[in-house]
PDB file of C-alpha atoms in Angstrom:
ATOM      1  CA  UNK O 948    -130.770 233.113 107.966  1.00 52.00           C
ATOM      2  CA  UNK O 949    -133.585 231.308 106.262  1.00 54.00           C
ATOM      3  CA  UNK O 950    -133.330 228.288 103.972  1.00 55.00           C
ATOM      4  CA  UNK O 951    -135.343 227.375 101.421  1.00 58.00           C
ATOM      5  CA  UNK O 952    -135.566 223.346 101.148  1.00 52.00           C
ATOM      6  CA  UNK O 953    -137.161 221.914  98.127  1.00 48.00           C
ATOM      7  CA  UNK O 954    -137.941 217.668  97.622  1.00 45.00           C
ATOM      8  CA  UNK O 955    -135.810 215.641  94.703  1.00 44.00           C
ATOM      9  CA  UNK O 956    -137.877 215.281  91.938  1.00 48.00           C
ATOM     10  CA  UNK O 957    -138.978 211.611  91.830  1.00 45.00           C
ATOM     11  CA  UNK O 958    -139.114 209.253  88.640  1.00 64.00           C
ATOM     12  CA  UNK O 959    -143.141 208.495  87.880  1.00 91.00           C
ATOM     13  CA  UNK O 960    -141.609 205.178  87.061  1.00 95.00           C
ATOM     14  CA  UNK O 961    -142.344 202.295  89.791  1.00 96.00           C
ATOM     15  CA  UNK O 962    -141.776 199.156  87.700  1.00 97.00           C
ATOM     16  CA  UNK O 963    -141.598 197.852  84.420  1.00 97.00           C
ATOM     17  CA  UNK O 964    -144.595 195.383  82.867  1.00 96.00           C
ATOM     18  CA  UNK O 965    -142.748 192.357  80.655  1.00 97.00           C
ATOM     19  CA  UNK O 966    -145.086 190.615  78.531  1.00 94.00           C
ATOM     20  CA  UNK O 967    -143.502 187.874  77.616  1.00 93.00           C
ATOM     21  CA  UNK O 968    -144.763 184.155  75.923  1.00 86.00           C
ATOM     22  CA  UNK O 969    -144.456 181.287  77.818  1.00 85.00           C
ATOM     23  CA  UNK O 970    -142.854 179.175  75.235  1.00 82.00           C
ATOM     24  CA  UNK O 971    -140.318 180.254  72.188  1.00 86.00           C
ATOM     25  CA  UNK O 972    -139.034 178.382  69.845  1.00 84.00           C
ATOM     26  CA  UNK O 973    -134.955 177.753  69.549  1.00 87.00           C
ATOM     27  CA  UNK O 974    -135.746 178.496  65.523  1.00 85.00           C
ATOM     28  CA  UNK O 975    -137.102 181.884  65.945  1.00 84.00           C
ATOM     29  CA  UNK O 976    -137.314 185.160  68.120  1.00 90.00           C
ATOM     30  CA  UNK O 977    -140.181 185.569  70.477  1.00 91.00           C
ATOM     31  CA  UNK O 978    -141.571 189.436  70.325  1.00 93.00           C
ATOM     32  CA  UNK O 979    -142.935 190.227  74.100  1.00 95.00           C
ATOM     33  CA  UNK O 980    -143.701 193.928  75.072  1.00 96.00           C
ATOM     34  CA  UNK O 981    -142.366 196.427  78.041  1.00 97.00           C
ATOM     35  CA  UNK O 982    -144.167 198.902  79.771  1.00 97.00           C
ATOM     36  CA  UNK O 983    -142.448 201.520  82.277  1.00 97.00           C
ATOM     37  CA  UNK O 984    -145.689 202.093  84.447  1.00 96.00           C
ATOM     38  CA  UNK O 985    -146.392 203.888  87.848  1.00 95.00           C
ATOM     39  CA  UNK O 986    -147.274 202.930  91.331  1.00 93.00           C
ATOM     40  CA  UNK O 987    -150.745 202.680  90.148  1.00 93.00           C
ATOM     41  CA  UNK O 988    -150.029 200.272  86.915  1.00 94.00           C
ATOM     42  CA  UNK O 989    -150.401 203.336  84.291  1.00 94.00           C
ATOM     43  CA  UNK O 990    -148.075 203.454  81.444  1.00 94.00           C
ATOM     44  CA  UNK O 991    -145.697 206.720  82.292  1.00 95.00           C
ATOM     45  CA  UNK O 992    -145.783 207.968  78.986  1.00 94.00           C
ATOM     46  CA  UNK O 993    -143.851 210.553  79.090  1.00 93.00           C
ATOM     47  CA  UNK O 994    -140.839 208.145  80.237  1.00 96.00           C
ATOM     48  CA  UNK O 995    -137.396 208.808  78.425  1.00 95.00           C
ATOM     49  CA  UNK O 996    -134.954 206.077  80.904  1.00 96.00           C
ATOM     50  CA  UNK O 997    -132.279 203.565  79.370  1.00 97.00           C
ATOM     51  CA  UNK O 998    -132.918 200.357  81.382  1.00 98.00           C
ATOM     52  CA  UNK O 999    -130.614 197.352  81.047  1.00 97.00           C
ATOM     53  CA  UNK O1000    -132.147 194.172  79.394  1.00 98.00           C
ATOM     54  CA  UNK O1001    -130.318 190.751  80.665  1.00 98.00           C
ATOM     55  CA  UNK O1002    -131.281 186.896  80.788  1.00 98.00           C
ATOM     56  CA  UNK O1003    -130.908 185.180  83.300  1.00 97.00           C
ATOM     57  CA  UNK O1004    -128.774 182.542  81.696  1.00 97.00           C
ATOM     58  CA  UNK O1005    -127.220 185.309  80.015  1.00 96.00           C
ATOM     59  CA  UNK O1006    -127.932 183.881  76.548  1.00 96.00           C
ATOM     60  CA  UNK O1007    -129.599 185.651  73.503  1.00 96.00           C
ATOM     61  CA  UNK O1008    -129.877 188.349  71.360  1.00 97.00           C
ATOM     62  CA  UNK O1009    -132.402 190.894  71.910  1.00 97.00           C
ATOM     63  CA  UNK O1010    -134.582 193.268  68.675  1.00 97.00           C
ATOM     64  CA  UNK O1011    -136.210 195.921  68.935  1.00 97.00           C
ATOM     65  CA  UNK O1012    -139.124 194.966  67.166  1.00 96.00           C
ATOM     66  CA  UNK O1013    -141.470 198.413  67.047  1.00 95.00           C
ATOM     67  CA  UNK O1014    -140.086 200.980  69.145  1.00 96.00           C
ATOM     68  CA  UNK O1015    -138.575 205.047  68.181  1.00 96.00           C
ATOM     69  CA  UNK O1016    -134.783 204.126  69.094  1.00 96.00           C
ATOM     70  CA  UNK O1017    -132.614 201.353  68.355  1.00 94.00           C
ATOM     71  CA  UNK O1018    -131.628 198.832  70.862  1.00 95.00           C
ATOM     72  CA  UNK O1019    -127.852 198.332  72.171  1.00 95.00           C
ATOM     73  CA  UNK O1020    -126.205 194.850  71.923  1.00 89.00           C
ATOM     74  CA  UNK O1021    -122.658 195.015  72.286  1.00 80.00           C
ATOM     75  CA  UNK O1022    -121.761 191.122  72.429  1.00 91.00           C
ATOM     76  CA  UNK O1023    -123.358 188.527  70.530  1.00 92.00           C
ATOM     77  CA  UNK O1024    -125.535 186.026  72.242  1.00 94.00           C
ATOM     78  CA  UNK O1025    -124.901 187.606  75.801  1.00 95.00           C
ATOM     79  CA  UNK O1026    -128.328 187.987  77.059  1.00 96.00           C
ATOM     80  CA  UNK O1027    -128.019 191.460  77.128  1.00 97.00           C
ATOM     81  CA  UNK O1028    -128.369 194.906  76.076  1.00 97.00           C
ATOM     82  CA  UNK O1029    -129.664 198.604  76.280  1.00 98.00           C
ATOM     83  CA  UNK O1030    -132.479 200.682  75.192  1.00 98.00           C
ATOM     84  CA  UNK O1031    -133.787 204.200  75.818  1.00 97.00           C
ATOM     85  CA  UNK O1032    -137.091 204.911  75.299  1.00 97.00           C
ATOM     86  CA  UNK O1033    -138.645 207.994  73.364  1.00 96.00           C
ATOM     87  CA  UNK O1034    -140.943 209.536  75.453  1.00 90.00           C
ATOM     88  CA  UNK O1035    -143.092 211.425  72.560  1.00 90.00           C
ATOM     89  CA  UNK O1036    -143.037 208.319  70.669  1.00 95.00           C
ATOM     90  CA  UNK O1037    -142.505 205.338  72.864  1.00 97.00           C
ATOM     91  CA  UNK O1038    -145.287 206.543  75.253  1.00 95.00           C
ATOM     92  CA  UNK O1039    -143.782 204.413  77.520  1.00 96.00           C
ATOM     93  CA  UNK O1040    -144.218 201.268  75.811  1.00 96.00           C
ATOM     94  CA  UNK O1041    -141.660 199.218  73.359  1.00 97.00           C
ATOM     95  CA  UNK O1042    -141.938 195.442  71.580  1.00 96.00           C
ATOM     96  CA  UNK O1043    -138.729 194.083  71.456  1.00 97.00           C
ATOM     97  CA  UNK O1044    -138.086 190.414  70.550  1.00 96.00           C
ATOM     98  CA  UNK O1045    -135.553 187.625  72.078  1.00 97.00           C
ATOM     99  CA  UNK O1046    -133.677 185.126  70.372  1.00 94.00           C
ATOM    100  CA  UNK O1047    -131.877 182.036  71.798  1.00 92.00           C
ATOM    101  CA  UNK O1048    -130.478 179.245  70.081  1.00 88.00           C
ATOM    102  CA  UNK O1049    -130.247 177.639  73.599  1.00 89.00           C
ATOM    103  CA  UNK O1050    -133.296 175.109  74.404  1.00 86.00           C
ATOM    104  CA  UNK O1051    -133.189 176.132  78.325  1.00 91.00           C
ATOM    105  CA  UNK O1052    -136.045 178.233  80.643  1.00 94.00           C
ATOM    106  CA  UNK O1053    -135.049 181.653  81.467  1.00 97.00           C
ATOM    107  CA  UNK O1054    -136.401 185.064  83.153  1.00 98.00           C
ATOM    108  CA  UNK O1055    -135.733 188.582  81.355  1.00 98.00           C
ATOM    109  CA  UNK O1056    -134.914 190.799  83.621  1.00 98.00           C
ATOM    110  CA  UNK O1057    -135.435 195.212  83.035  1.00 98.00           C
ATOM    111  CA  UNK O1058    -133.524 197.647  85.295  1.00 98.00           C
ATOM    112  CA  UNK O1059    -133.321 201.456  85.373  1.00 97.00           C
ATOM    113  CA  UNK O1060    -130.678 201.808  87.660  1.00 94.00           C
ATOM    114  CA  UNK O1061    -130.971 206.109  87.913  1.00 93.00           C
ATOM    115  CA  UNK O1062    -134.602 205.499  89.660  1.00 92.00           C
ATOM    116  CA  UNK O1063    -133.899 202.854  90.666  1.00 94.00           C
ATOM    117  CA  UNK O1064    -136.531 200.726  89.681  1.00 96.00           C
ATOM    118  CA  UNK O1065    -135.962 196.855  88.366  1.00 96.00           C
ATOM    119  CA  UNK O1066    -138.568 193.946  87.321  1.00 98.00           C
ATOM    120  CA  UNK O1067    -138.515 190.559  86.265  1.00 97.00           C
ATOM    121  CA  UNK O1068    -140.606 188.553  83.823  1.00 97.00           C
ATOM    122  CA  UNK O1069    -142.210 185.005  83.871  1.00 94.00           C
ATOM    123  CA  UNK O1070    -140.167 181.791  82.695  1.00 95.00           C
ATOM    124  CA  UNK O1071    -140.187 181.714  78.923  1.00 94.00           C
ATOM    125  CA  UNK O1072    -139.133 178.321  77.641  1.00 90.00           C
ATOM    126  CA  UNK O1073    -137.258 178.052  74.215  1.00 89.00           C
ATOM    127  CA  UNK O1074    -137.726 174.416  72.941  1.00 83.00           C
ATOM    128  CA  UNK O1075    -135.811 172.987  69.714  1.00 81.00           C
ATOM    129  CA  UNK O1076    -139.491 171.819  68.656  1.00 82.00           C
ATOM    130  CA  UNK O1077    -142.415 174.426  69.023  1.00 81.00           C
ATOM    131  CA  UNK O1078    -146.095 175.596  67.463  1.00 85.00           C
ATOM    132  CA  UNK O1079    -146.568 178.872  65.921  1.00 84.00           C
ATOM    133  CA  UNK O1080    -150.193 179.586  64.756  1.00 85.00           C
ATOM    134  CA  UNK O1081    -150.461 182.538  61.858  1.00 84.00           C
ATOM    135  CA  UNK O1082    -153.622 184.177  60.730  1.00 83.00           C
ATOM    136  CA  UNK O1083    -154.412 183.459  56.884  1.00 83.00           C
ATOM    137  CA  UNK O1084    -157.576 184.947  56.956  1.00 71.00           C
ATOM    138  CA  UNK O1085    -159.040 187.058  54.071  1.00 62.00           C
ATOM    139  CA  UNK O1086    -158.813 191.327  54.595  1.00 56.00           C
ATOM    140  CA  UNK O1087    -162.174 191.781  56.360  1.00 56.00           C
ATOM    141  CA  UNK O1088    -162.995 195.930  55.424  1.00 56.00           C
ATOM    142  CA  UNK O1089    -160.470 198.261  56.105  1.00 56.00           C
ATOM    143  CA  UNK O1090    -158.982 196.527  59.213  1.00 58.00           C
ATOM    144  CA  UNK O1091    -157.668 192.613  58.840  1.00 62.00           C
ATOM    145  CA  UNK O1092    -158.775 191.390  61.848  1.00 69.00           C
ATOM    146  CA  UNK O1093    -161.031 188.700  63.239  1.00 70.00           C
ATOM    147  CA  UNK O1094    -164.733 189.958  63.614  1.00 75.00           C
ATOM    148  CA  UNK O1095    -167.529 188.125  65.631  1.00 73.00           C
ATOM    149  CA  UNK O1096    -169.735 185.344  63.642  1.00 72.00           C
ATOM    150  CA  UNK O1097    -166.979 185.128  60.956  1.00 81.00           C
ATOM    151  CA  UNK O1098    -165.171 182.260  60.435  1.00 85.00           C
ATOM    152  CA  UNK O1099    -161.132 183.013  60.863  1.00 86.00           C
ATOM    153  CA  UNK O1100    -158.417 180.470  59.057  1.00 89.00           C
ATOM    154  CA  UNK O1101    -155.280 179.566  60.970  1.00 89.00           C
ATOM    155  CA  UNK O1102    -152.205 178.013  59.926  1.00 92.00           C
ATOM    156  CA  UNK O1103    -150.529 175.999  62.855  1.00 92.00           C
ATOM    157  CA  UNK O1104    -147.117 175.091  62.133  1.00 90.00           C
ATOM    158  CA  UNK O1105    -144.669 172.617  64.108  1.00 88.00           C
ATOM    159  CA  UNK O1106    -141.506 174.708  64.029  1.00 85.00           C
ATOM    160  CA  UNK O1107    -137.957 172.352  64.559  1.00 83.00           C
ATOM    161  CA  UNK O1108    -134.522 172.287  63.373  1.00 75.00           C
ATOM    162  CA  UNK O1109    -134.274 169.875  60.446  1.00 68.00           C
ATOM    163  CA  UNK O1110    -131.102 167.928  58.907  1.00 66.00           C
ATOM    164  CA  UNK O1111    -128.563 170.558  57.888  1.00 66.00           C
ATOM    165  CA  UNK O1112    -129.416 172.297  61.114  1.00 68.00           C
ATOM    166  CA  UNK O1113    -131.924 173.861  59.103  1.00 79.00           C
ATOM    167  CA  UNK O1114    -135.249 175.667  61.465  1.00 83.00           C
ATOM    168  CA  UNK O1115    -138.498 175.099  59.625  1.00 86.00           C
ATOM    169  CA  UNK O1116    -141.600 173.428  59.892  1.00 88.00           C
ATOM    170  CA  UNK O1117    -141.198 169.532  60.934  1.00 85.00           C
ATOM    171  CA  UNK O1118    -141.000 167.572  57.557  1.00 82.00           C
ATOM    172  CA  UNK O1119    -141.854 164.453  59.364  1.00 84.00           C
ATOM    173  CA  UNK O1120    -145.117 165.786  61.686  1.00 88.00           C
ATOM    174  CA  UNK O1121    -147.707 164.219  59.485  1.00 91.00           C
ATOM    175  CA  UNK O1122    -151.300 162.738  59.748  1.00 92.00           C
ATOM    176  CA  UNK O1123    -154.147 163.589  61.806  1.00 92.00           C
ATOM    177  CA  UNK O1124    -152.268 164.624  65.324  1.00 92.00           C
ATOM    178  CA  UNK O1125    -154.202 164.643  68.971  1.00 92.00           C
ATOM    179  CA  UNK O1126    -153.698 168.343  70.421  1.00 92.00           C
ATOM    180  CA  UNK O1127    -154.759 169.881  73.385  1.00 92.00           C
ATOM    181  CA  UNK O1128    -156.415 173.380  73.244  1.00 91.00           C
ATOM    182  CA  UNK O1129    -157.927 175.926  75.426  1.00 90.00           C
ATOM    183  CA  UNK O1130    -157.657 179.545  75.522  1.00 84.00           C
ATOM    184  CA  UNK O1131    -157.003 182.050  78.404  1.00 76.00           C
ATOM    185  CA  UNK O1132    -158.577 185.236  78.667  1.00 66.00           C
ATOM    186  CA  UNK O1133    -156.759 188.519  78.575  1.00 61.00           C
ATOM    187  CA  UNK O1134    -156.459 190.233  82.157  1.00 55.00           C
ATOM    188  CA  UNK O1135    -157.459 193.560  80.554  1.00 55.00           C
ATOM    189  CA  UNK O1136    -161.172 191.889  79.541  1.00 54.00           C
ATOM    190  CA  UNK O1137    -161.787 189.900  82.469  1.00 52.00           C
ATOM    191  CA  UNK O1138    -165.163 191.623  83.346  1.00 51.00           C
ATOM    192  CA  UNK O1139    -165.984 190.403  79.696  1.00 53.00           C
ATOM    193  CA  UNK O1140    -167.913 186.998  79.990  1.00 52.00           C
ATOM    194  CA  UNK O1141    -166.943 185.720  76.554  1.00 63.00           C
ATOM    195  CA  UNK O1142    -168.282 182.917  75.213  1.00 74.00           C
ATOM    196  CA  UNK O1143    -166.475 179.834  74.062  1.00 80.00           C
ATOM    197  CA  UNK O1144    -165.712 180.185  70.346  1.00 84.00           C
ATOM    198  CA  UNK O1145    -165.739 177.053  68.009  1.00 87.00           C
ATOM    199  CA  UNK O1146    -162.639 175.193  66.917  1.00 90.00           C
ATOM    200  CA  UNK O1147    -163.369 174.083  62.869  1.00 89.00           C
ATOM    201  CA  UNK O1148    -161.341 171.038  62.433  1.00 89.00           C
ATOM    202  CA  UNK O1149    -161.365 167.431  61.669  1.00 86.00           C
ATOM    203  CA  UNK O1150    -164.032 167.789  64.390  1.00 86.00           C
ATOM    204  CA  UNK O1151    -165.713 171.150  65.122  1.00 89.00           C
ATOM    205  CA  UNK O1152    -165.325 171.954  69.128  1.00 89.00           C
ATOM    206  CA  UNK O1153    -165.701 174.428  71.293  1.00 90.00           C
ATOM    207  CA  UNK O1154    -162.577 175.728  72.529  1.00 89.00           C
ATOM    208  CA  UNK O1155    -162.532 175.598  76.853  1.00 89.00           C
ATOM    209  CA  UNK O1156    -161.355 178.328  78.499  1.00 84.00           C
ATOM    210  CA  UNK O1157    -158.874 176.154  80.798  1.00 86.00           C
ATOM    211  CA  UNK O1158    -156.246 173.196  79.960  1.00 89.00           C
ATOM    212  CA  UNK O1159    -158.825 170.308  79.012  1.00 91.00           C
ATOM    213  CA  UNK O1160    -156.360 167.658  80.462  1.00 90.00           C
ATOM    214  CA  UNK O1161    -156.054 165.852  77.696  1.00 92.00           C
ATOM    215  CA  UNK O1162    -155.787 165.319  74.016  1.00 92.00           C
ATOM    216  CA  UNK O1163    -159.304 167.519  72.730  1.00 92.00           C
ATOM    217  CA  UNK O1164    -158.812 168.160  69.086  1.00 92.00           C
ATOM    218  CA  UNK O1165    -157.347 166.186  66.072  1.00 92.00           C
ATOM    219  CA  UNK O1166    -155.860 168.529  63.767  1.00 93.00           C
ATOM    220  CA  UNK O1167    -154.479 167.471  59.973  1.00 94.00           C
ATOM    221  CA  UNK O1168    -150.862 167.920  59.639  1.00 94.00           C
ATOM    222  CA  UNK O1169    -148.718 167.395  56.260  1.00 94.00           C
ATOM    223  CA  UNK O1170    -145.075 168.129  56.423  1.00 91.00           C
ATOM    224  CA  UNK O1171    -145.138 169.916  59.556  1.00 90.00           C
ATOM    225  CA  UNK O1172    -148.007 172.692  58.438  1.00 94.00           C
ATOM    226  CA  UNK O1173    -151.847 172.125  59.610  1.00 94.00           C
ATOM    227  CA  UNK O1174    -154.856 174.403  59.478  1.00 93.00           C
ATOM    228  CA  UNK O1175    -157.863 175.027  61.661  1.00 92.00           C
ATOM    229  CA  UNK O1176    -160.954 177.798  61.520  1.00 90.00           C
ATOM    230  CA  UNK O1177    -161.803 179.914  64.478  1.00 88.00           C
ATOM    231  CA  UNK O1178    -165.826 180.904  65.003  1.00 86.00           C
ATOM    232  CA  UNK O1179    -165.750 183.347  67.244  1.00 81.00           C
ATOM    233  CA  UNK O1180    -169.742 184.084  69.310  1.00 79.00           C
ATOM    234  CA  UNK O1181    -168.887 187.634  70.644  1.00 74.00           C
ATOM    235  CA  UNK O1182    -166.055 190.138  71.336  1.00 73.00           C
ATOM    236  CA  UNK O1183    -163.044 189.476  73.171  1.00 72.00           C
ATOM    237  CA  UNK O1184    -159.364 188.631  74.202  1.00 74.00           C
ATOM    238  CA  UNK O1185    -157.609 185.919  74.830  1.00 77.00           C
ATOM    239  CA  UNK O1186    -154.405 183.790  73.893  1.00 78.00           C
ATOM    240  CA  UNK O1187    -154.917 180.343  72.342  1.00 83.00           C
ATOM    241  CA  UNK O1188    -152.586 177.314  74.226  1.00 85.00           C
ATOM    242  CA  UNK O1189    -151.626 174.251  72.334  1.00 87.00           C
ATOM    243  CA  UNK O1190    -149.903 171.258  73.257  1.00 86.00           C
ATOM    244  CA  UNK O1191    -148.757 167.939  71.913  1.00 88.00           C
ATOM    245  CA  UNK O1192    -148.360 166.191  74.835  1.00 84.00           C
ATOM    246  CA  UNK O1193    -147.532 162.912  73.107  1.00 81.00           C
ATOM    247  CA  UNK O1194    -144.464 164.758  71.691  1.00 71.00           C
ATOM    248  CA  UNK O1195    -143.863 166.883  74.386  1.00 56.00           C
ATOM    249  CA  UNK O1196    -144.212 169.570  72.278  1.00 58.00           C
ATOM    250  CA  UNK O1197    -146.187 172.990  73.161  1.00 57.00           C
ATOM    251  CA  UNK O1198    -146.717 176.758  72.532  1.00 60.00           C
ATOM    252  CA  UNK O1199    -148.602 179.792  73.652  1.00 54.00           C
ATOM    253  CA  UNK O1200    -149.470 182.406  71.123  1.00 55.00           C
ATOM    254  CA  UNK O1201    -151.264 185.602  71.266  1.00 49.00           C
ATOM    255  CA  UNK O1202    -154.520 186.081  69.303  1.00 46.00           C
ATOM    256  CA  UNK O1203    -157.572 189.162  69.699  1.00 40.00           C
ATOM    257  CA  UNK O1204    -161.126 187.567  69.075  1.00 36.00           C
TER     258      UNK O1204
END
């Protein structure tokens, strides 16, 4: 007699890639992005898995934020939930968003268990007091985004809960404020030697591409809401840190240059 023995087909999917922020705000949900990629870091594209979301302070609500499917939340504020991912539309990648009301650090934490495959993020911090920084530039051509040798307006706000338990921008942060900012380039561009863009503010600097140490920038503030220009030199990527160390009060927020 002669058997025929054949291997178990084996999920493409080695890990999953969490992109998340290093610092949320208790006010608002913080978008990050998953990716369900292969021993060799590629997105599997093709991927249709339901992986388990959780915190691990098992606080929050998660969104899905652009994806094919909806996500599953069955209890309020549990730090937990469910999504399966559309592999014709998905291609393997999802933003989603967390909210916590909770100022606390915590890891997110993705797990197909049918593979099995399982993968935790970074800390993200969710403060009651946080920056958010929003692009108010003018439509540039046919795409609205920030093109090299053009100056780019930014709207920094200082996000806290106000009387009445009210979230919004901090009434009270007024005046020229001492900030901290530097910029860190994205890991996808790191062969790209991009040049330090310039900061336009109550004095024009050029923004350093690590933590400066210190206070490096005075920025105008009224009611909470300040503004600054961006000069960007050449192409690039990269994520703009700021921090109010006087006030203990920080953010990290994604911008493309």
């Amino acid at each position: 007699i002669m058997a025929e023995t054949h291997a178990c087909p084996v999920s493409p999917v080695d890990h999953f890639v969490i992109n998340v922020a290093s610092n949320a705000s208790t006010c608002q949900a913080s978008d990050f992005t998953l990716t369900a990629e292969d021993s060799s870091n590629n997105a599997v594209t093709g991927y249709t898995g339901t992986v388990a979301l959780t915190t691990s302070t098992s606080n929050g609500n998660f969104a899905a934020v652009t994806a094919s499917n909806s996500l599953v939340q069955a209890v309020i504020d549990s730090g937990s939930a469910s999504y399966t991912f559309d592999g014709p539309n998905d291609n393997g990648s999802v933003s989603l968003s967390l909210a916590n009301e909770h100022a606390e650090t915590l890891t997110i934490t993705v797990e197909d268990t049918s593979i099995p495959a399982s993968s935790t993020s970074s800390t993200v911090t969710f403060s009651d007091n946080v920056f958010t920084i929003e692009d108010v530039g003018a439509t540039v051509g046919p795409v609205n985004v920030p093109i090299a040798g053009k100056t780019r307006s930014y709207q920094i706000k200082m996000i806290k809960e106000n009387a009445g338990s009210v979230c919004g921008p901090a009434v009270g942060y007024t005046g020229v404020k001492p900030l901290k900012i530097w910029r860190d380039k994205d890991v996808s561009l790191a062969a790209v030697a991009t040049q330090d863009p310039l900061i336009l503010s109550v004095a024009n600097i050029l923004m350093p591409s690590s933590d400066p140490g210190s206070e490096n920038v005075d920025v105008f503030f009224f009611e909470g809401v300040g503004e600054i220009g961006l000069l960007a030199s050449d192409i690039g990527k990269f994520t703009i840190e700021l921090a109010d160390i006087t006030n203990v009060t920080n953010t990290i927020t994604p911008f493309a240059g």
